[in-house]
PDB file of C-alpha atoms in Angstrom:
ATOM      1  CA  UNK A 779       0.000   0.000   0.000  1.00 51.00           C
ATOM      2  CA  UNK A 780       2.908   2.293   0.433  1.00 61.00           C
ATOM      3  CA  UNK A 781       3.064   2.531  -3.270  1.00 66.00           C
ATOM      4  CA  UNK A 782      -0.359   4.067  -3.622  1.00 72.00           C
ATOM      5  CA  UNK A 783      -0.468   6.213  -0.522  1.00 77.00           C
ATOM      6  CA  UNK A 784       2.798   7.925   0.358  1.00 73.00           C
ATOM      7  CA  UNK A 785       3.785   8.563   3.927  1.00 80.00           C
ATOM      8  CA  UNK A 786       3.385  12.036   5.412  1.00 83.00           C
ATOM      9  CA  UNK A 787       7.106  12.547   5.760  1.00 83.00           C
ATOM     10  CA  UNK A 788       7.599  11.832   2.109  1.00 81.00           C
ATOM     11  CA  UNK A 789       4.736  14.144   1.247  1.00 84.00           C
ATOM     12  CA  UNK A 790       6.248  16.896   3.378  1.00 91.00           C
ATOM     13  CA  UNK A 791       9.657  16.620   1.728  1.00 90.00           C
ATOM     14  CA  UNK A 792       8.141  16.411  -1.731  1.00 90.00           C
ATOM     15  CA  UNK A 793       6.041  19.504  -1.095  1.00 93.00           C
ATOM     16  CA  UNK A 794       9.037  21.345   0.390  1.00 96.00           C
ATOM     17  CA  UNK A 795      11.201  20.363  -2.622  1.00 95.00           C
ATOM     18  CA  UNK A 796       8.425  21.423  -5.000  1.00 95.00           C
ATOM     19  CA  UNK A 797       8.113  24.806  -3.274  1.00 96.00           C
ATOM     20  CA  UNK A 798      11.920  25.359  -3.319  1.00 96.00           C
ATOM     21  CA  UNK A 799      12.086  24.451  -7.002  1.00 95.00           C
ATOM     22  CA  UNK A 800       9.045  26.641  -7.676  1.00 94.00           C
ATOM     23  CA  UNK A 801      10.662  29.552  -5.810  1.00 94.00           C
ATOM     24  CA  UNK A 802      13.960  29.136  -7.666  1.00 93.00           C
ATOM     25  CA  UNK A 803      12.123  28.947 -11.005  1.00 91.00           C
ATOM     26  CA  UNK A 804       9.969  31.919 -10.032  1.00 91.00           C
ATOM     27  CA  UNK A 805      12.964  33.969  -8.966  1.00 92.00           C
ATOM     28  CA  UNK A 806      15.470  32.986 -11.678  1.00 90.00           C
ATOM     29  CA  UNK A 807      13.830  30.859 -14.409  1.00 87.00           C
ATOM     30  CA  UNK A 808      10.543  32.552 -15.300  1.00 90.00           C
ATOM     31  CA  UNK A 809      12.006  36.060 -15.778  1.00 91.00           C
ATOM     32  CA  UNK A 810      14.566  34.631 -18.211  1.00 90.00           C
ATOM     33  CA  UNK A 811      11.891  32.639 -20.012  1.00 90.00           C
ATOM     34  CA  UNK A 812       9.470  35.610 -20.206  1.00 91.00           C
ATOM     35  CA  UNK A 813      12.330  37.848 -21.373  1.00 93.00           C
ATOM     36  CA  UNK A 814      13.214  35.345 -24.098  1.00 94.00           C
ATOM     37  CA  UNK A 815       9.533  35.121 -25.103  1.00 94.00           C
ATOM     38  CA  UNK A 816       9.320  38.940 -25.184  1.00 96.00           C
ATOM     39  CA  UNK A 817      12.495  39.124 -27.304  1.00 96.00           C
ATOM     40  CA  UNK A 818      11.110  36.484 -29.617  1.00 96.00           C
ATOM     41  CA  UNK A 819       7.813  38.409 -29.864  1.00 96.00           C
ATOM     42  CA  UNK A 820       9.729  41.621 -30.634  1.00 96.00           C
ATOM     43  CA  UNK A 821      11.812  39.806 -33.254  1.00 96.00           C
ATOM     44  CA  UNK A 822       8.669  38.354 -34.879  1.00 96.00           C
ATOM     45  CA  UNK A 823       6.934  41.770 -34.795  1.00 96.00           C
ATOM     46  CA  UNK A 824       9.989  43.411 -36.370  1.00 96.00           C
ATOM     47  CA  UNK A 825      10.140  40.665 -38.978  1.00 96.00           C
ATOM     48  CA  UNK A 826       6.451  41.144 -39.796  1.00 96.00           C
ATOM     49  CA  UNK A 827       6.907  44.931 -39.980  1.00 95.00           C
ATOM     50  CA  UNK A 828       9.939  44.510 -42.263  1.00 96.00           C
ATOM     51  CA  UNK A 829       8.012  42.021 -44.410  1.00 96.00           C
ATOM     52  CA  UNK A 830       5.139  44.506 -44.661  1.00 96.00           C
ATOM     53  CA  UNK A 831       7.589  47.285 -45.622  1.00 95.00           C
ATOM     54  CA  UNK A 832       9.215  44.979 -48.156  1.00 95.00           C
ATOM     55  CA  UNK A 833       5.782  44.244 -49.665  1.00 95.00           C
ATOM     56  CA  UNK A 834       5.069  47.986 -49.869  1.00 95.00           C
ATOM     57  CA  UNK A 835       8.449  48.601 -51.495  1.00 95.00           C
ATOM     58  CA  UNK A 836       7.793  45.780 -53.925  1.00 95.00           C
ATOM     59  CA  UNK A 837       4.394  47.273 -54.764  1.00 94.00           C
ATOM     60  CA  UNK A 838       6.037  50.693 -55.253  1.00 95.00           C
ATOM     61  CA  UNK A 839       8.730  49.140 -57.428  1.00 94.00           C
ATOM     62  CA  UNK A 840       6.077  47.415 -59.510  1.00 94.00           C
ATOM     63  CA  UNK A 841       4.240  50.725 -59.897  1.00 94.00           C
ATOM     64  CA  UNK A 842       7.506  52.420 -60.875  1.00 94.00           C
ATOM     65  CA  UNK A 843       8.235  49.592 -63.294  1.00 92.00           C
ATOM     66  CA  UNK A 844       4.795  50.019 -64.860  1.00 93.00           C
ATOM     67  CA  UNK A 845       5.297  53.770 -65.155  1.00 94.00           C
ATOM     68  CA  UNK A 846       8.752  53.252 -66.676  1.00 95.00           C
ATOM     69  CA  UNK A 847       7.295  50.753 -69.161  1.00 95.00           C
ATOM     70  CA  UNK A 848       4.489  53.180 -70.014  1.00 94.00           C
ATOM     71  CA  UNK A 849       7.010  55.976 -70.492  1.00 94.00           C
ATOM     72  CA  UNK A 850       9.147  53.718 -72.671  1.00 95.00           C
ATOM     73  CA  UNK A 851       6.098  52.833 -74.772  1.00 95.00           C
ATOM     74  CA  UNK A 852       5.255  56.518 -75.172  1.00 95.00           C
ATOM     75  CA  UNK A 853       8.841  57.296 -76.189  1.00 96.00           C
ATOM     76  CA  UNK A 854       8.778  54.384 -78.636  1.00 95.00           C
ATOM     77  CA  UNK A 855       5.545  55.707 -80.140  1.00 95.00           C
ATOM     78  CA  UNK A 856       7.026  59.185 -80.377  1.00 95.00           C
ATOM     79  CA  UNK A 857      10.228  57.903 -81.987  1.00 95.00           C
ATOM     80  CA  UNK A 858       8.233  55.847 -84.499  1.00 95.00           C
ATOM     81  CA  UNK A 859       6.081  58.892 -85.288  1.00 95.00           C
ATOM     82  CA  UNK A 860       9.168  61.063 -85.783  1.00 94.00           C
ATOM     83  CA  UNK A 861      10.738  58.369 -87.972  1.00 94.00           C
ATOM     84  CA  UNK A 862       7.586  58.224 -90.111  1.00 94.00           C
ATOM     85  CA  UNK A 863       7.561  62.025 -90.432  1.00 94.00           C
ATOM     86  CA  UNK A 864      11.238  62.034 -91.359  1.00 95.00           C
ATOM     87  CA  UNK A 865      10.654  59.291 -93.911  1.00 94.00           C
ATOM     88  CA  UNK A 866       7.751  61.247 -95.425  1.00 94.00           C
ATOM     89  CA  UNK A 867       9.879  64.401 -95.559  1.00 94.00           C
ATOM     90  CA  UNK A 868      12.705  62.515 -97.271  1.00 95.00           C
ATOM     91  CA  UNK A 869      10.305  60.938 -99.765  1.00 94.00           C
ATOM     92  CA  UNK A 870       8.693  64.309-100.502  1.00 93.00           C
ATOM     93  CA  UNK A 871      12.114  65.915-100.884  1.00 95.00           C
ATOM     94  CA  UNK A 872      13.159  63.156-103.291  1.00 94.00           C
ATOM     95  CA  UNK A 873       9.935  63.618-105.273  1.00 94.00           C
ATOM     96  CA  UNK A 874      10.479  67.372-105.454  1.00 94.00           C
ATOM     97  CA  UNK A 875      14.070  66.829-106.561  1.00 95.00           C
ATOM     98  CA  UNK A 876      12.874  64.357-109.218  1.00 94.00           C
ATOM     99  CA  UNK A 877      10.299  66.904-110.438  1.00 94.00           C
ATOM    100  CA  UNK A 878      12.955  69.613-110.594  1.00 94.00           C
ATOM    101  CA  UNK A 879      15.347  67.288-112.413  1.00 93.00           C
ATOM    102  CA  UNK A 880      12.594  66.274-114.858  1.00 93.00           C
ATOM    103  CA  UNK A 881      11.697  69.909-115.497  1.00 93.00           C
ATOM    104  CA  UNK A 882      15.381  70.749-115.999  1.00 93.00           C
ATOM    105  CA  UNK A 883      15.798  67.849-118.444  1.00 94.00           C
ATOM    106  CA  UNK A 884      12.679  68.928-120.356  1.00 94.00           C
ATOM    107  CA  UNK A 885      13.928  72.521-120.513  1.00 94.00           C
ATOM    108  CA  UNK A 886      17.350  71.309-121.636  1.00 93.00           C
ATOM    109  CA  UNK A 887      15.709  69.135-124.323  1.00 93.00           C
ATOM    110  CA  UNK A 888      13.551  72.062-125.463  1.00 94.00           C
ATOM    111  CA  UNK A 889      16.604  74.312-125.646  1.00 94.00           C
ATOM    112  CA  UNK A 890      18.504  71.668-127.601  1.00 93.00           C
ATOM    113  CA  UNK A 891      15.561  71.186-129.973  1.00 95.00           C
ATOM    114  CA  UNK A 892      15.337  74.959-130.454  1.00 93.00           C
ATOM    115  CA  UNK A 893      19.061  75.114-131.203  1.00 93.00           C
ATOM    116  CA  UNK A 894      18.797  72.262-133.681  1.00 93.00           C
ATOM    117  CA  UNK A 895      15.774  73.954-135.254  1.00 93.00           C
ATOM    118  CA  UNK A 896      17.709  77.205-135.607  1.00 93.00           C
ATOM    119  CA  UNK A 897      20.690  75.312-136.987  1.00 93.00           C
ATOM    120  CA  UNK A 898      18.422  73.514-139.495  1.00 92.00           C
ATOM    121  CA  UNK A 899      16.821  76.805-140.552  1.00 91.00           C
ATOM    122  CA  UNK A 900      20.249  78.382-140.921  1.00 90.00           C
ATOM    123  CA  UNK A 901      21.382  75.385-142.963  1.00 90.00           C
ATOM    124  CA  UNK A 902      18.299  75.613-145.171  1.00 90.00           C
ATOM    125  CA  UNK A 903      18.868  79.334-145.681  1.00 86.00           C
ATOM    126  CA  UNK A 904      22.480  78.632-146.539  1.00 88.00           C
ATOM    127  CA  UNK A 905      21.429  75.961-149.049  1.00 88.00           C
ATOM    128  CA  UNK A 906      18.814  78.293-150.554  1.00 87.00           C
ATOM    129  CA  UNK A 907      21.416  81.037-150.845  1.00 84.00           C
ATOM    130  CA  UNK A 908      23.863  78.605-152.457  1.00 85.00           C
ATOM    131  CA  UNK A 909      21.185  77.394-154.848  1.00 85.00           C
ATOM    132  CA  UNK A 910      20.303  80.968-155.672  1.00 83.00           C
ATOM    133  CA  UNK A 911      23.928  81.747-156.363  1.00 81.00           C
ATOM    134  CA  UNK A 912      24.275  78.586-158.475  1.00 82.00           C
ATOM    135  CA  UNK A 913      21.157  79.474-160.430  1.00 79.00           C
ATOM    136  CA  UNK A 914      22.377  83.001-160.947  1.00 75.00           C
ATOM    137  CA  UNK A 915      25.764  81.697-161.976  1.00 73.00           C
ATOM    138  CA  UNK A 916      24.308  79.263-164.487  1.00 73.00           C
ATOM    139  CA  UNK A 917      22.006  81.929-165.801  1.00 64.00           C
ATOM    140  CA  UNK A 918      24.906  84.310-166.259  1.00 66.00           C
ATOM    141  CA  UNK A 919      27.087  81.682-167.866  1.00 66.00           C
ATOM    142  CA  UNK A 920      24.661  81.078-170.580  1.00 63.00           C
ATOM    143  CA  UNK A 921      24.221  83.817-172.952  1.00 53.00           C
ATOM    144  CA  UNK A 922      20.541  83.978-172.934  1.00 59.00           C
ATOM    145  CA  UNK A 923      19.094  86.205-175.481  1.00 62.00           C
ATOM    146  CA  UNK A 924      15.458  86.175-174.620  1.00 70.00           C
ATOM    147  CA  UNK A 925      13.260  86.052-171.563  1.00 72.00           C
ATOM    148  CA  UNK A 926      11.637  82.790-172.571  1.00 74.00           C
ATOM    149  CA  UNK A 927      14.928  80.924-172.512  1.00 71.00           C
ATOM    150  CA  UNK A 928      15.749  82.391-169.104  1.00 70.00           C
ATOM    151  CA  UNK A 929      12.361  81.308-167.705  1.00 77.00           C
ATOM    152  CA  UNK A 930      12.759  77.797-169.102  1.00 78.00           C
ATOM    153  CA  UNK A 931      16.168  77.547-167.500  1.00 74.00           C
ATOM    154  CA  UNK A 932      14.881  78.777-164.110  1.00 78.00           C
ATOM    155  CA  UNK A 933      11.961  76.284-164.229  1.00 81.00           C
ATOM    156  CA  UNK A 934      14.302  73.409-165.048  1.00 82.00           C
ATOM    157  CA  UNK A 935      16.635  74.308-162.195  1.00 79.00           C
ATOM    158  CA  UNK A 936      13.785  74.593-159.726  1.00 81.00           C
ATOM    159  CA  UNK A 937      12.531  71.180-160.846  1.00 84.00           C
ATOM    160  CA  UNK A 938      16.052  69.787-160.319  1.00 83.00           C
ATOM    161  CA  UNK A 939      16.228  71.269-156.835  1.00 77.00           C
ATOM    162  CA  UNK A 940      12.736  69.965-155.962  1.00 78.00           C
ATOM    163  CA  UNK A 941      13.544  66.458-157.120  1.00 79.00           C
ATOM    164  CA  UNK A 942      16.911  66.501-155.275  1.00 74.00           C
ATOM    165  CA  UNK A 943      15.391  67.525-151.908  1.00 69.00           C
ATOM    166  CA  UNK A 944      12.779  64.790-152.045  1.00 61.00           C
TER     167      UNK A 944
END
């Protein structure tokens, strides 16, 4: 029965030992444990605060990234627009230069044609003058006695000239 019901002396010493251990824990153990728990709580609170700040920073960085991307897209659009305008200006300038060159070539061709026309007219005049001189020379060489013979000679020469030019 001693196993189930302890003796009073044993109970007294067990209670006294329990109270001494409780006092020692109360005096030296619990303050250390509560201080460690408080430090751990502070560490966890700081970690949560830092995690919250990190999440806010990440959100701000994402917003900044979005704004930077939007700005980059706007700059890209602007650059493409400027490139298109520059291309159009270059194309228009090339067209204008081609028009000017075409007009210059046409004017040059007209001037050349006019010069050739003048040269041809001068050549024709020269040939007419030469023919006139030849006719006069042939008329003078022959001793024509009457007007009818002179007119026959002039008609023959004109017929020769007409048939030669054809």
